[in-house]
Every structure is written in structure tokens, then in C-alpha cells.
Coordinates of C-alpha atoms in Angstrom, one line a residue:
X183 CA -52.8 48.6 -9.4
X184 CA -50.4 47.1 -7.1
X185 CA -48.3 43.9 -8.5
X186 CA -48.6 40.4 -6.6
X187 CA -45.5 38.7 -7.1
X188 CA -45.3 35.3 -5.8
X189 CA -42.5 33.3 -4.5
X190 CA -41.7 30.2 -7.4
X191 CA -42.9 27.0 -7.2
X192 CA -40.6 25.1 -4.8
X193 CA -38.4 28.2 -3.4
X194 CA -38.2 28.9 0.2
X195 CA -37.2 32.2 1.4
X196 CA -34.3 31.3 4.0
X197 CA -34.4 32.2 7.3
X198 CA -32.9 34.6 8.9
X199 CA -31.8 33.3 12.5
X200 CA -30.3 36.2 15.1
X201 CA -28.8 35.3 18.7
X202 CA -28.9 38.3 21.0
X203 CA -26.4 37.9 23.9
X204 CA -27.2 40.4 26.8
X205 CA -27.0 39.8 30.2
X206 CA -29.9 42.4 31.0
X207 CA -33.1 40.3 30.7
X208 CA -35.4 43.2 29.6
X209 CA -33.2 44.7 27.2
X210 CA -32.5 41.1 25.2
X211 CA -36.3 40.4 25.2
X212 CA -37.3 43.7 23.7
X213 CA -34.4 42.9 21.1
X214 CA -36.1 39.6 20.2
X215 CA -39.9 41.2 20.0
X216 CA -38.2 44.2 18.2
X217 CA -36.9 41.1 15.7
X218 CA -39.9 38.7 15.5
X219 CA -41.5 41.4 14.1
X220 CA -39.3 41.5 11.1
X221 CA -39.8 38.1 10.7
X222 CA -35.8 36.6 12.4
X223 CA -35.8 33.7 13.7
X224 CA -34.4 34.7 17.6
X225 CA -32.9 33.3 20.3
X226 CA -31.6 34.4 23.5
X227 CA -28.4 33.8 25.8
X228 CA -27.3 36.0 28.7
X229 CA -23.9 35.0 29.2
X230 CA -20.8 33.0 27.3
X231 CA -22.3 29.3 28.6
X232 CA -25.3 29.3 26.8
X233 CA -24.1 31.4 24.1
X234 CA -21.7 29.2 22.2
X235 CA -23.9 26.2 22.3
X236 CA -26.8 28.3 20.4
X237 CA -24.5 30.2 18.1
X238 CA -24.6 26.7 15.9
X239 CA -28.3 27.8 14.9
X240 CA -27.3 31.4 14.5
X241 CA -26.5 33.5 11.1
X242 CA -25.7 36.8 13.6
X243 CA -24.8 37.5 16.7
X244 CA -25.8 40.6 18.4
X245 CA -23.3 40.5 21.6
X246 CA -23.2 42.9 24.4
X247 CA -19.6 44.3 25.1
X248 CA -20.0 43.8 28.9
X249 CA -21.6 40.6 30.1
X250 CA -21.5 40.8 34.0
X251 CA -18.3 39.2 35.0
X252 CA -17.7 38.0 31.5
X253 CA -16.2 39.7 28.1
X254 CA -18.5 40.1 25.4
X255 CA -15.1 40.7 22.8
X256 CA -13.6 37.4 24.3
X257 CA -16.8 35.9 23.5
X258 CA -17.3 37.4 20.0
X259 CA -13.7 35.5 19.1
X260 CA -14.7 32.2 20.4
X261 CA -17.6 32.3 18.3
X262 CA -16.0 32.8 15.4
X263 CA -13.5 30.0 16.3
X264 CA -16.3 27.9 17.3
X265 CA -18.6 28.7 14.0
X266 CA -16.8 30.2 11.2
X267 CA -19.3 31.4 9.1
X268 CA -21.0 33.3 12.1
X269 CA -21.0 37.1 11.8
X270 CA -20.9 39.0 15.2
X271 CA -22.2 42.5 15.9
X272 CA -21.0 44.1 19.0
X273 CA -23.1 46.3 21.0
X274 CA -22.1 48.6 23.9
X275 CA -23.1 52.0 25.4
X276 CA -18.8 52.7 25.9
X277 CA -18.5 54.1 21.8
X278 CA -15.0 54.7 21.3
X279 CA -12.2 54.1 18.4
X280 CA -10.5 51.8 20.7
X281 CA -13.7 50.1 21.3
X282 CA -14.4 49.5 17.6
X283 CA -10.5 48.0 17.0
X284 CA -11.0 45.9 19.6
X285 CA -14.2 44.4 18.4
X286 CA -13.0 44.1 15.2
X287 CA -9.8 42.0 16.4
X288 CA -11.8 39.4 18.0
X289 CA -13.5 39.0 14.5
X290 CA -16.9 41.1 14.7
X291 CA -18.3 42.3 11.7
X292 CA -19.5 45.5 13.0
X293 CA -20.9 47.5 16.0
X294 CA -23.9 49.3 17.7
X295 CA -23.9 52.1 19.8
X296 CA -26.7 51.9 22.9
X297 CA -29.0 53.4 22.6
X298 CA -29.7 52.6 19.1
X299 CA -32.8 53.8 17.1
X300 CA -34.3 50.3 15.3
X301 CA -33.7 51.6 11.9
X302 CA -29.8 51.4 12.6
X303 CA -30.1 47.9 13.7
X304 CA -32.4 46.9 10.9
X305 CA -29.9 48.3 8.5
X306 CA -26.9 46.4 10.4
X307 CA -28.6 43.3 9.8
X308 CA -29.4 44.0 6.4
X309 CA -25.7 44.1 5.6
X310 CA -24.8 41.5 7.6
X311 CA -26.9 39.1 5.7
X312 CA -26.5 40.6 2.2
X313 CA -22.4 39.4 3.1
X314 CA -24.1 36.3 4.1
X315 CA -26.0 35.8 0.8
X316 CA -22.5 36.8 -1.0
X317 CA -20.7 34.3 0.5
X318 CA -23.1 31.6 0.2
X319 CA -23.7 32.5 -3.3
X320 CA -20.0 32.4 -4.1
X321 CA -19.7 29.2 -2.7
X322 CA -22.6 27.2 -4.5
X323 CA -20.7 28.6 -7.7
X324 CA -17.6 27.4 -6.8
X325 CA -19.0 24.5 -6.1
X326 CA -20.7 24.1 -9.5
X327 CA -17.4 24.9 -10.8
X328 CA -15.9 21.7 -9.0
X329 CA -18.7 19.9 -10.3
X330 CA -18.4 21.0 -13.7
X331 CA -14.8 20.0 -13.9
X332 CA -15.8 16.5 -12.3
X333 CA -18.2 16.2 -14.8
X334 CA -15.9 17.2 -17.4
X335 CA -12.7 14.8 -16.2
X336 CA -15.7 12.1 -16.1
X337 CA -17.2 12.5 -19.5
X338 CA -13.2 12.6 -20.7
X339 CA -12.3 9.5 -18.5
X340 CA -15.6 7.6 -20.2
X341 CA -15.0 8.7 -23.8
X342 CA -11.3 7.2 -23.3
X343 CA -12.9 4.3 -21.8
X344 CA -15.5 3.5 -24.7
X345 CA -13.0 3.9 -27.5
X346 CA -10.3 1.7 -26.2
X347 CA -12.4 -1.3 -25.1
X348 CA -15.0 -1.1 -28.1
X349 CA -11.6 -1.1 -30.2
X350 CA -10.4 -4.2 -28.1
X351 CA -13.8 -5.6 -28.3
X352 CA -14.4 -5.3 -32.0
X353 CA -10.9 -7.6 -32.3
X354 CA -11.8 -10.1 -29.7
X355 CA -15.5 -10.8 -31.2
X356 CA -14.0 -10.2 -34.8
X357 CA -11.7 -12.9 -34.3
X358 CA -13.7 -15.1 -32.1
X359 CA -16.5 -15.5 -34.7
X360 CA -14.2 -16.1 -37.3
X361 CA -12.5 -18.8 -35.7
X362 CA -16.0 -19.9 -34.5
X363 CA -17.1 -20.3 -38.9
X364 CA -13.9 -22.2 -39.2
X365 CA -14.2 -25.0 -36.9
X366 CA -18.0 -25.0 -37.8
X367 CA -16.7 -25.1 -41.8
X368 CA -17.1 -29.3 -43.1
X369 CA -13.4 -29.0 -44.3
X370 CA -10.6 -29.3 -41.6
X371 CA -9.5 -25.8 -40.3
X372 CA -6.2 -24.7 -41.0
X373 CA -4.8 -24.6 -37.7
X374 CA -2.6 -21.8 -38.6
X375 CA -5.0 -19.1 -39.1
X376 CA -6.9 -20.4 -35.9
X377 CA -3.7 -19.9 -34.2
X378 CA -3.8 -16.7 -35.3
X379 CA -7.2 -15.6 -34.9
X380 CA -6.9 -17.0 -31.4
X381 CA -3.9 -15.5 -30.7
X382 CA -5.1 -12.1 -31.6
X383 CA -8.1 -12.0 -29.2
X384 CA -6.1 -13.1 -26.4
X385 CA -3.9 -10.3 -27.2
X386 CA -6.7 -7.7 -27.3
X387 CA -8.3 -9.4 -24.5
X388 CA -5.1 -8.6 -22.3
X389 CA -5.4 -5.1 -23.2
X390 CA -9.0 -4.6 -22.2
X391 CA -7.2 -6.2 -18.5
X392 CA -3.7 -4.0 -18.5
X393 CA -6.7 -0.4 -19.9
X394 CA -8.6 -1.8 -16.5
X395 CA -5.5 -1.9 -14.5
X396 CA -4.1 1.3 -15.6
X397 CA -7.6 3.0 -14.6
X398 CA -7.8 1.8 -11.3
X399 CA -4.3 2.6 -10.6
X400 CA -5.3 6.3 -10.6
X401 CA -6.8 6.0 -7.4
X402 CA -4.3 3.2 -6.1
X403 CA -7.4 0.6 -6.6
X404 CA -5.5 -1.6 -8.0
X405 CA -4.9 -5.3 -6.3
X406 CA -0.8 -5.6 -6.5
X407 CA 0.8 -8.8 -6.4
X408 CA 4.0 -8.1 -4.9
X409 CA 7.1 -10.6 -4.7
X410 CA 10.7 -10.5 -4.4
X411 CA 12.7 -9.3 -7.5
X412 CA 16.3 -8.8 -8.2
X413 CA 16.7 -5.9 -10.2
X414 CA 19.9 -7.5 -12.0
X415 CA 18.2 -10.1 -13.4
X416 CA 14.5 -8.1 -14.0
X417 CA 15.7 -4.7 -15.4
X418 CA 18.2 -7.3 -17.3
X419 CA 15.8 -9.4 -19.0
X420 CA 13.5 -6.6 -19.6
X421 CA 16.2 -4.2 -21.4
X422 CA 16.1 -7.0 -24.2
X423 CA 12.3 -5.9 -24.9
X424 CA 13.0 -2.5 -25.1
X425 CA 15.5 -2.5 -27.4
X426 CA 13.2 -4.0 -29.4
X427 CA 10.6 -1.3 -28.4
X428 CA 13.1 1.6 -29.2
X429 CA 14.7 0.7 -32.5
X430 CA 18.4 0.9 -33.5
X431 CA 18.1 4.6 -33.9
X432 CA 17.8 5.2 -30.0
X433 CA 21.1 4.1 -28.0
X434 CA 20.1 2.6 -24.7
X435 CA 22.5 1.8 -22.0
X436 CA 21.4 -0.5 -18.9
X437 CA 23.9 0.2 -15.8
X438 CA 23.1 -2.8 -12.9
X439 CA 24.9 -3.4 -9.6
X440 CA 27.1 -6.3 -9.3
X441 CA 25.1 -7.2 -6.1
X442 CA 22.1 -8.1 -5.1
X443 CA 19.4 -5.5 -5.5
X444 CA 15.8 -6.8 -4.2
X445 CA 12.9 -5.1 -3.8
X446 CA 9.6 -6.6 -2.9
X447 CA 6.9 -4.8 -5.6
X448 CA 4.3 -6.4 -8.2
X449 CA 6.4 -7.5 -10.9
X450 CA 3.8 -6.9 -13.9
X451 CA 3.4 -3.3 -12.4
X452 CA 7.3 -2.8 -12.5
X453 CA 7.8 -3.7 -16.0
X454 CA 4.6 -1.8 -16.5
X455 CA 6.4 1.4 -15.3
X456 CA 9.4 1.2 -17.1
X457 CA 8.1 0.3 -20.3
X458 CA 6.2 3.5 -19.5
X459 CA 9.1 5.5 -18.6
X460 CA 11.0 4.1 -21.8
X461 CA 7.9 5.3 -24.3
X462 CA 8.1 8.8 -22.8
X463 CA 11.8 9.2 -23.5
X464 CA 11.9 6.9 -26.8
X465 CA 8.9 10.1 -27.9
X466 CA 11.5 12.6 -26.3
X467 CA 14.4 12.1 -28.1
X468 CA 12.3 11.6 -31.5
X469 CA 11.9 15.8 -31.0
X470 CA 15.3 16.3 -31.4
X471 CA 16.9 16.5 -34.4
X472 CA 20.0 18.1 -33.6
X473 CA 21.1 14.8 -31.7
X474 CA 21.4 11.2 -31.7
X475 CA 18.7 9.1 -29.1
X476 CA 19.9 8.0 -26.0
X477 CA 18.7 6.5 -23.0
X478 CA 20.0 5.1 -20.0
X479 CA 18.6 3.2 -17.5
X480 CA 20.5 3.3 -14.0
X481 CA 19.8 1.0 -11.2
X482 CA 21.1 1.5 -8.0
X483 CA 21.4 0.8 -4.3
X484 CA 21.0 4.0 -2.1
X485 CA 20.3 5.6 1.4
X486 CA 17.5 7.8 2.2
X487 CA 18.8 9.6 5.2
X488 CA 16.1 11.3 7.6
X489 CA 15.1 15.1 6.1
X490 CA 16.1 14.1 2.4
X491 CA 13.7 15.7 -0.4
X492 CA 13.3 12.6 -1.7
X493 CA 11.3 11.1 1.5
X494 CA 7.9 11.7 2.0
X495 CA 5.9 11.7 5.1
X496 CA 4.8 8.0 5.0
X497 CA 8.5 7.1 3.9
X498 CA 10.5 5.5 6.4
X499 CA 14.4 6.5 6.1
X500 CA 16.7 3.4 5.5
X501 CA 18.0 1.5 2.1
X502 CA 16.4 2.1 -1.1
X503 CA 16.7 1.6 -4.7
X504 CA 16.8 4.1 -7.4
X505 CA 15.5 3.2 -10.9
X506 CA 16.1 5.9 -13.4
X507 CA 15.3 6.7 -17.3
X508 CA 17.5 9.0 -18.5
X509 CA 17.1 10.6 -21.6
X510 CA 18.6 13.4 -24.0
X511 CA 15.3 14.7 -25.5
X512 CA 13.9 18.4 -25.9
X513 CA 13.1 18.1 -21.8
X514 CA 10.4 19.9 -19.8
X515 CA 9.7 23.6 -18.7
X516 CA 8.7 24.1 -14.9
X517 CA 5.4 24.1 -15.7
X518 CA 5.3 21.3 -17.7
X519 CA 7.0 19.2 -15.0
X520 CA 4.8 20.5 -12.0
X521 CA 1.5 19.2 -14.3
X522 CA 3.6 16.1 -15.5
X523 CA 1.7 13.6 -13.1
X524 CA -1.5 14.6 -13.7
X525 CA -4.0 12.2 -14.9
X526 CA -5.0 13.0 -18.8
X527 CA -2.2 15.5 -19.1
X528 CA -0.1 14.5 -22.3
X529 CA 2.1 16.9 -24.5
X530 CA 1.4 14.8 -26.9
X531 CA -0.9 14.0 -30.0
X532 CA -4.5 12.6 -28.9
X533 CA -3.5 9.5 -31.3
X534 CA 0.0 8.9 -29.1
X535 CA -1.1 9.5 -25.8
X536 CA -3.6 9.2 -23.0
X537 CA -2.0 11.5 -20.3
X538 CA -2.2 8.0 -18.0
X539 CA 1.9 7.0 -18.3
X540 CA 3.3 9.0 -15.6
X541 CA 0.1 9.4 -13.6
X542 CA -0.3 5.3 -13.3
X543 CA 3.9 4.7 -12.8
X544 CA 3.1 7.4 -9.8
X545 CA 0.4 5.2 -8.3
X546 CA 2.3 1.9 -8.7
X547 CA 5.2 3.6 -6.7
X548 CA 3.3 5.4 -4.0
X549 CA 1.7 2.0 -3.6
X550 CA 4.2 0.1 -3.2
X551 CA 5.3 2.9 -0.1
X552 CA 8.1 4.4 -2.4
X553 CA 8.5 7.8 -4.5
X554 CA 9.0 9.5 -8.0
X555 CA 11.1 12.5 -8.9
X556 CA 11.1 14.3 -12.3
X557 CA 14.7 16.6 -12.7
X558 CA 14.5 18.3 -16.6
X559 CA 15.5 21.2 -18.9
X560 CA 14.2 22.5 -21.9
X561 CA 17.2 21.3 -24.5
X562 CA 19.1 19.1 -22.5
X563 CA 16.9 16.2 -21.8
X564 CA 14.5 14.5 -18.2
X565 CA 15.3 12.0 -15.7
X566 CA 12.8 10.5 -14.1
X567 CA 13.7 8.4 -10.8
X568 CA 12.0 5.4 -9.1
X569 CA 12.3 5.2 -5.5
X570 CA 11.4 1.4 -3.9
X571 CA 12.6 0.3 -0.4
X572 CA 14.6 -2.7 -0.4
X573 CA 13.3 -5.7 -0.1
X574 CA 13.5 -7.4 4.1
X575 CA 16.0 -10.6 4.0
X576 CA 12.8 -12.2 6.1
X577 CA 10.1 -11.3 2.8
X578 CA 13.1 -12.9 0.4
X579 CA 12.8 -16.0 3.1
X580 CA 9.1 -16.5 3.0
X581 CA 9.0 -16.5 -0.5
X582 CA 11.8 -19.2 -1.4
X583 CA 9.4 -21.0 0.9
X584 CA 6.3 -20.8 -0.7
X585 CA 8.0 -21.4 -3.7
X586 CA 9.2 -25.0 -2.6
X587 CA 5.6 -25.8 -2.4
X588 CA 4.6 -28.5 -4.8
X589 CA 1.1 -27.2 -6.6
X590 CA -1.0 -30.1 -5.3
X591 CA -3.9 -30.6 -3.2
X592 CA -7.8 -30.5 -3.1
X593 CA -9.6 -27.4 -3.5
X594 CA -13.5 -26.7 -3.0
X595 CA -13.7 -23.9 -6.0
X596 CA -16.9 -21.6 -5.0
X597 CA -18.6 -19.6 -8.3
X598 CA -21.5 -19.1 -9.6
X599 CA -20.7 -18.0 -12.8
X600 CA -20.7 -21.2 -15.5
X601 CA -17.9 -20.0 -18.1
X602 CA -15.8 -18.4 -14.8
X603 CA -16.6 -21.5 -12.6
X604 CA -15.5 -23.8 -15.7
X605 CA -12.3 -21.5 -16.7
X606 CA -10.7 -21.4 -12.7
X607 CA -11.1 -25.6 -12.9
X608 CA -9.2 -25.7 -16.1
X609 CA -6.4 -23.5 -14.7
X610 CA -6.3 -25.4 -11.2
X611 CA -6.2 -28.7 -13.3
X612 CA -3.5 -27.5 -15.0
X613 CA -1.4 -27.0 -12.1
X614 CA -2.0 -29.8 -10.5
X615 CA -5.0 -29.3 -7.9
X616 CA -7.6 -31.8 -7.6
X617 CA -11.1 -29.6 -8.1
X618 CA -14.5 -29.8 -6.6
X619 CA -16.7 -27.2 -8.1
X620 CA -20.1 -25.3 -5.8
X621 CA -22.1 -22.6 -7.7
X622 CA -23.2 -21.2 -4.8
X623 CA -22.4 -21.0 -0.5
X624 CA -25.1 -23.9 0.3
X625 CA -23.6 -26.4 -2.4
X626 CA -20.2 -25.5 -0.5
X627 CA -21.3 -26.3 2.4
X628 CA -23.1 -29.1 1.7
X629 CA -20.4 -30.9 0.0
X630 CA -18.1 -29.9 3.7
X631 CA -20.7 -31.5 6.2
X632 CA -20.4 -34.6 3.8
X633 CA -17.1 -35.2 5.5
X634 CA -14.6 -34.4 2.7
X635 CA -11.5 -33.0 3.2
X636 CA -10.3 -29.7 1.4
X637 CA -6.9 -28.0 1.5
X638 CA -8.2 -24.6 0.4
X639 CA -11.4 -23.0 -0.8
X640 CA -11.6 -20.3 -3.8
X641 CA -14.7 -18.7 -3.7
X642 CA -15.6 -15.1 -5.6
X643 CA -17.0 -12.8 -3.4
X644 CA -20.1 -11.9 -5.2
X645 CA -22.9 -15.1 -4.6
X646 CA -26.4 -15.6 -4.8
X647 CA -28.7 -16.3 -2.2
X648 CA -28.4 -15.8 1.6
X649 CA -24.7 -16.8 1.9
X650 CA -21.8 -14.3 0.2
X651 CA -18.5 -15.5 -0.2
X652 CA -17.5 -13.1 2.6
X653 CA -19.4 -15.2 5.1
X654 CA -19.0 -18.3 3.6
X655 CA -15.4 -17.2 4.5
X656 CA -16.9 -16.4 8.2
X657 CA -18.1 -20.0 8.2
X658 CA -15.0 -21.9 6.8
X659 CA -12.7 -20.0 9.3
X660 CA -15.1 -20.9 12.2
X661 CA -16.0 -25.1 11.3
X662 CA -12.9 -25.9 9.1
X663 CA -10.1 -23.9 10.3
X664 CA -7.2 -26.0 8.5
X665 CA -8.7 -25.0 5.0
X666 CA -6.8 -22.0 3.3
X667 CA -9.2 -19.5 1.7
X668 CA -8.9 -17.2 -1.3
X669 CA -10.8 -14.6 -2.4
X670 CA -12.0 -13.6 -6.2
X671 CA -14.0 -10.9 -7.4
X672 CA -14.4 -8.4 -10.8
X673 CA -15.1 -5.8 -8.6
X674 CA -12.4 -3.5 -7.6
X675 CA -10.4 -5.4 -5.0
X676 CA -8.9 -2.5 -2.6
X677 CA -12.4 -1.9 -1.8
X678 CA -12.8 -5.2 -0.6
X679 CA -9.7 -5.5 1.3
X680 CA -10.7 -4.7 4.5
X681 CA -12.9 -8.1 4.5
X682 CA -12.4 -9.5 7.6
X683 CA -14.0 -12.0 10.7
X684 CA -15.8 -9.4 13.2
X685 CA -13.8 -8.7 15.9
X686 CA -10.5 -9.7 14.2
X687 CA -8.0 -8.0 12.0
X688 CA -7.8 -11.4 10.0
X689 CA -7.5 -10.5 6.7
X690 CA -9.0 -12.5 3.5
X691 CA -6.7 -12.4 0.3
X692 CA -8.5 -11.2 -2.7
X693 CA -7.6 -11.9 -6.4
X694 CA -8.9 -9.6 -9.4
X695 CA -10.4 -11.1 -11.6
X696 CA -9.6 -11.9 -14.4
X697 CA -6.8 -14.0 -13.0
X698 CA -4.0 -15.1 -15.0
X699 CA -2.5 -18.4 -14.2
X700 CA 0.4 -17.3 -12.9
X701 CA -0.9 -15.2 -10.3
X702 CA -3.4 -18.0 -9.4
X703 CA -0.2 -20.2 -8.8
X704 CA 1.5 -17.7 -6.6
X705 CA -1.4 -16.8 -4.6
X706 CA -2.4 -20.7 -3.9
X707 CA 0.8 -21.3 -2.6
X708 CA 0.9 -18.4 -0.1
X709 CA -2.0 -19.2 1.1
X710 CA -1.2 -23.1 1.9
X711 CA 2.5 -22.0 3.0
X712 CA 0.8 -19.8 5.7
X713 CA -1.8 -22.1 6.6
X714 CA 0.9 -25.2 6.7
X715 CA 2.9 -22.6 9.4
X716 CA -0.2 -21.8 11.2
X717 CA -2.4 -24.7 11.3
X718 CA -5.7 -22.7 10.9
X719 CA -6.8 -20.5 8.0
X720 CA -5.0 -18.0 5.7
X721 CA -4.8 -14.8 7.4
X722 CA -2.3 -11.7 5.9

């Protein structure tokens, strides 16, 4: 008794799709009736014009050597450059060895000799899509082996993610609910321990922010805040937090120029970076113990001529400065180094390190259109160099601008969010601005057709209703052109910083939430220093 096997549920045999190039009308269409019943799918083409076009639908091509006035081996190679995955099968009636070569140059998989019996070209097309099948099936699994390792880098990123903010999280509600019981209590709270309570939730609160930041900095999604900083005075003041960080048994030595040495770069990022840099070396030199610690930082004004190693495509040549940690620790083999900015790589235990350091310091750079090079030996010790451009005399300019402006005015403030809309007017009280608060696009608006004058409008991007805070934006620019806008959103803020008026490259600052008050006091006076020198809206 003879088996029935049926196809399972949801498979679909694929189909097997021949072209048949010939320029002899009878012999193609026998071909094609020859292949229809062997179930291809067939189409036909007698010469190079219609060919290519229909070789997009085609798995093989079955092309005559001779084509009239045309070359059925040119043919076969502009096929294959046209469709890659294409596999041709000469045919001719001139059988030779140079024949074969010549096919095989222009990329044919194999050839027929005419007159063939049908057997031969049912076997040729056997093979041909057997190699078809391998290739396809070789690619799905490599493709399932990209997922996997997506999947894999995912389920590591999350796991990082969860246990560092439900550790942050357990101190912020920890502390909040105790502070919370104490103000409750009848008795008078001892200020103190409030302080402290307080204190440490706002600590572990910045944490969950600078986790957030160091995350999104892996795919250069994070919003920078750059300004002008002299690396005498920055790299100064910061040296006396890391000898505090690094301890009296690791020497460090801080070499500055005498001059000025600006560049123009987010200054939380920066001292981000180096604190970074300073970690990995301080956990260097600890492997050592043949030798005393040592670190030196090294700060210094240099040119990047045209063709140096240390320029990368998007790098323009001109004046730059070189930040380097150098330190005299066990150092890094070749393949260490070449893995070294790699996100999640770490050398270290899983309880010291996260394998982010290096991989975010890279991303702050890069963003900030400069480079980082790693020179090391096993035994002897790493440097690893920052490479910023110097700052423009015209950026230095604009910014002692801005920062003459007084922080004063009237602001419409645009958010929907209760706590959030009550913490920005707190902050914009405290430096001086005079608020009126909207929770939505319609209340803004209403309270601007009443006649009221605002100097600037912050509004998050996300609202209800109709109206978003991108066109509300759209609105402001159009009826009220002499109010500054500002942006806000907890959304990642490089995807959003393309927002702009149709038609116009006009671009919308955008703060990331959750804004400290610094950054709101920079970013407000930007945005009225630009509107003050253009008499219309903010645009950057």
C-alpha cells in the first residue's frame, strides 16, 4: 500500500521560477512547455532587453550562447551583476573547453550542450536549485544566529538594566517612606535624619539618570549639552575628586598647558569620561604588585594634520586637544585592546564592572565629532587618548553672551503631567522666571489669544488630545514669533531632533528629561539670547 504523505499544515512548497533566453521563438516555447510540465514557473525573453528586466522574478536562467546580434556570455555577467543570487545556465550547440571557461567567467553556473535530451536538463536544474536551497538554508541560519546573539545582548542589556534600577529604586522608596513616617510622626522630626534620608534618594535618584544616560550613549542617543570649557580650570578642578577617588596609594600627576585650552563638549559627559578613564587605571595598577600606582593625566594642545591615524573620515584636520590617562598597570594584550570598546566587554569581576566605561567614553567622543585611541602592553601599563577639536573663538563669543543674560522673564510652561508640571514651576521660580502653567496645547493657546505676552514657551513633547507639543511649536512659531520655544520630553531626545516646521530646517531644542536645574538655566538663556538676536523664534 502506497504512503500519502501530505505537505504540513501551513508549508508551501516554493516555486521554482526558470527564464529561458533564446532568440529562436520555437525552440524557447518548447523549453517552457517542456518545463510547465514539471511544474516551473517560466518565462520567456528573446534577447538582452527583455531579459534583465525579468531575471528579478527568476531563480535560473537558461541563456542561449548566441542571441542574434547580441552575446548570450555578456548577458549571463550582467545578470549576475544585476541579480546576485541568480544562477545562469548556458546553452549552445558550439561545445568546446573554451566555451565552457568562458561561460564560467561571466559567472554561469553550468552549461548545456544543444541538442540536449530532457533528462540532462532536468538534472541541471535539479542541482541548480539544490545550491539554491543550500544557500538559502545557510542564510536563514545565519540569520537565526544574528538573532540569537541579539536576543542574547538583549536579555544581558535588560538583566543589567533591572538590577541596577530596582537597586536604585529600593533606596529611593526606602528612604522616601521613611522620611514620609517621620514628618507624619506627632513629635517634631529630627531634621538631621531627614536630611539624610533625603539626601540619599536624591543620590540614588541621580544614578537611575547618569544608568539612563550611560545606556543611551551606546547608540549616541544621548541629548549633550555642549558648552565652552577650559581644560585648565576643568581637568584642574576635577583632579581634586579623583584623588579622592584613587586613594593615597595611587600617585596621580595632572600636566595642563599654561594657555588656554577650550573645547566646546557637554561638560557632565566630560567629567563622565574621565572619571571613567581614571577607574579603569585606578583597577589597573591595583594588579600590580611589583610596582607603586601611577597615573598621569596629560592635557594638551595639538595638530591633526591631513592622513594622520588619529583622524577619522568625518574628522576635519586642524587644532585639537589630547586628553590622556596614563597608567602603569598590568596593560592589555592585542586582543584585549581590539574588544576593549565593546559594549558589556569587562576584564573584570561581574560585581566591579559592566563592560559600559570605555564603550560610553567612545560614544561621548564620537559625538562630540572627536576620536579615542588605546596604545598598551602586557607589563608596562595603557594610555588611553581623548581627541576633541578646539573650541571656535565665535562659540566662546556666543556663550559669554548668553551668559550675561539676566534669568528673568515670563514663560507659558506646557505639561500635562501634575508632579512634572508642578516640579519645572518650582525650578523656573527659582531662577527668577515669572510662570504660567497649561496642561495641555488648548489651555496654551487659550491663555495666548487672551492677549498676554510670553517671552518663551516650555512645553514636553508628548500631550493629550489633538494638539502635540510638536505642533503647538508649529503654531507658536507661526502666530507668536517673538516667543522662544523649548522642547521637553522622557523619551530619547536624538530621536526627536529632527523636529522641525515643514518646509524648514528650523530646528526645536529639546531637553531630556529629567532636567536638572542647571541645564534648564543654560538652555533658557540660549534660547532667549537667540531669539533677542533674531527677533522671531528659537531656531539652532
Amino acid at each position: 500500500m502506497d504512503e500519502a504523505i501530505f505537505p504540513v499544515h501551513g508549508e508551501k512548497q516554493r516555486a521554482r521560477r526558470v527564464l529561458i533566453v533564446d532568440d529562436d521563438a520555437d525552440v524557447a516555447g518548447s523549453l517552457a512547455s517542456l518545463l510547465q510540465l514539471e511544474h516551473y514557473d517560466v518565462e520567456i525573453a528573446h534577447g538582452p532587453e527583455t531579459a534583465l528586466p525579468l531575471g528579478a522574478g527568476a531563480d535560473v536562467a537558461l541563456v542561449d550562447i548566441r542571441l542574434g546580434h547580441a552575446d548570450g556570455v555578456q548577458l549571463a555577467a550582467e545578470l549576475r551583476q544585476h541579480h546576485p543570487d541568480i544562477l545562469v545556465v548556458m546553452m549552445t550547440a558550439y561545445a568546446s573547453i573554451q566555451t565552457a571557461i568562458k561561460a564560467i567567467r561571466a559567472g554561469a553556473y553550468d552549461y548545456l550542450c544543444k541538442p540536449f535530451d530532457p533528462d540532462d536538463l532536468l538534472a541541471t536544474l535539479d542541482r541548480c536549485f539544490e545550491r539554491l536551497d543550500l544557500v538559502r538554508s545557510r542564510r536563514e541560519a545565519e540569520e537565526q544566529l544574528r538573532h540569537s546573539r541579539r536576543m542574547e545582548a538583549l536579555g544581558q542589556l535588560t538583566a543589567g538594566v533591572a538590577h541596577d534600577f530596582n537597586n536604585l529604586l529600593s533606596v529611593v522608596i526606602g528612604n522616601l517612606r521613611l522620611a514620609r513616617e517621620d514628618v507624619s510622626a506627632s513629635s517634631i522630626a529630627d531634621t538631621a535624619v531627614l536630611r539624610e534620608l533625603v539626601q540619599d534618594a536624591l543620590d540614588a535618584a541621580l544614578g537611575g539618570v547618569e544608568t539612563t544616560r550611560r545606556f543611551l550613549a551606546l547608540g549616541r542617543n544621548q541629548a549633550l549639552t555642549p558648552e565652552t570649557l577650559d581644560l585648565r580650570i576643568q581637568v584642574s578642578e576635577l583632579s581634586r575628586s579623583l584623588e579622592r577617588m584613587l586613594g593615597e596609594e595611587v600617585g596621580l600627576v595632572v600636566n595642563v598647558p599654561e594657555t588656554a585650552c577650550v573645547i566646546y563638549a557637554d561638560r557632565h559627559q566630560f567629567d563622565a569620561s574621565l572619571l571613567n578613564l581614571a577607574i579603569n587605571a585606578r583597577d589597573a595598577v591595583a594588579e600590580r604588585e611589583d610596582a607603586a600606582g601611577r597615573i598621569v593625566l596629560d592635557v594638551a594642545c595639538i595638530d591633526l594634520r591631513d592622513g594622520s591615524p588619529r583622524l577619522l573620515p568625518d574628522m576635519k584636520p586642524g587644532s585639537y586637544v589630547r586628553i590622556s590617562v596614563t597608567d602603569n598597570g598590568c596593560g592589555m594584550t592585542a586582543e584585549i585592546r581590539e574588544k576593549a570598546l565593546q559594549p558589556f566587554f569587562t576584564t573584570k569581576a561581574a560585581e566591579r564592572g559592566s563592560g559600559l566605561g570605555l564603550s560610553t567614553v567612545y560614544s561621548f567622543v564620537r559625538q562630540s565629532e572627536g576620536n579615542l585611541a588605546i596604545d598598551s602592553m602586557p607589563g608596562v601599563g595603557t594610555t588611553v587618548s581623548l581627541y576633541l577639536p578646539l573650541c571656535a573663538s565665535d562659540r566662546r563669543a556666543e556663550q559669554a553672551a548668553r551668559s550675561e543674560i539676566a534669568d528673568n522673564g515670563r514663560v507659558l510652561l506646557v505639561e500635562d503631567q501634575a508632579p512634572v508640571r508642578a516640579l519645572f514651576t518650582r525650578q523656573l521660580n527659582r531662577l527668577g522666571y515669572e510662570v504660567t502653567a497649561a496642561g495641555n496645547a488648548e489651555d496654551a493657546l487659550r491663555i495666548l489669544e487672551s492677549g498676554r505676552a510670553f517671552d518663551l514657551m516650555l512645553s514636553d513633547v508628548m500631550l493629550p488630545n489633538r494638539i502635540n507639543g510638536t505642533d503647538l511649536c508649529r503654531i507658536v512659531r507661526q502666530r507668536w514669533p517673538r516667543t522662544a520655544i523649548l522642547l521637553a520630553t522622557a523619551l530619547p531626545a536624538a530621536a526627536l531632533e529632527t523636529l522641525c516646521e515643514e518646509g524648514s530646517d528650523a530646528r526645536v531644542p529639546i531637553l531630556q528629561k529629567p532636567v536638572e536645574i542647571e541645564v534648564l538655566a543654560v538652555a533658557l538663556r540660549r534660547a532667549l539670547a537667540q531669539c533677542d538676536d533674531s527677533g522671531e523664534s528659537v531656531k539652532t
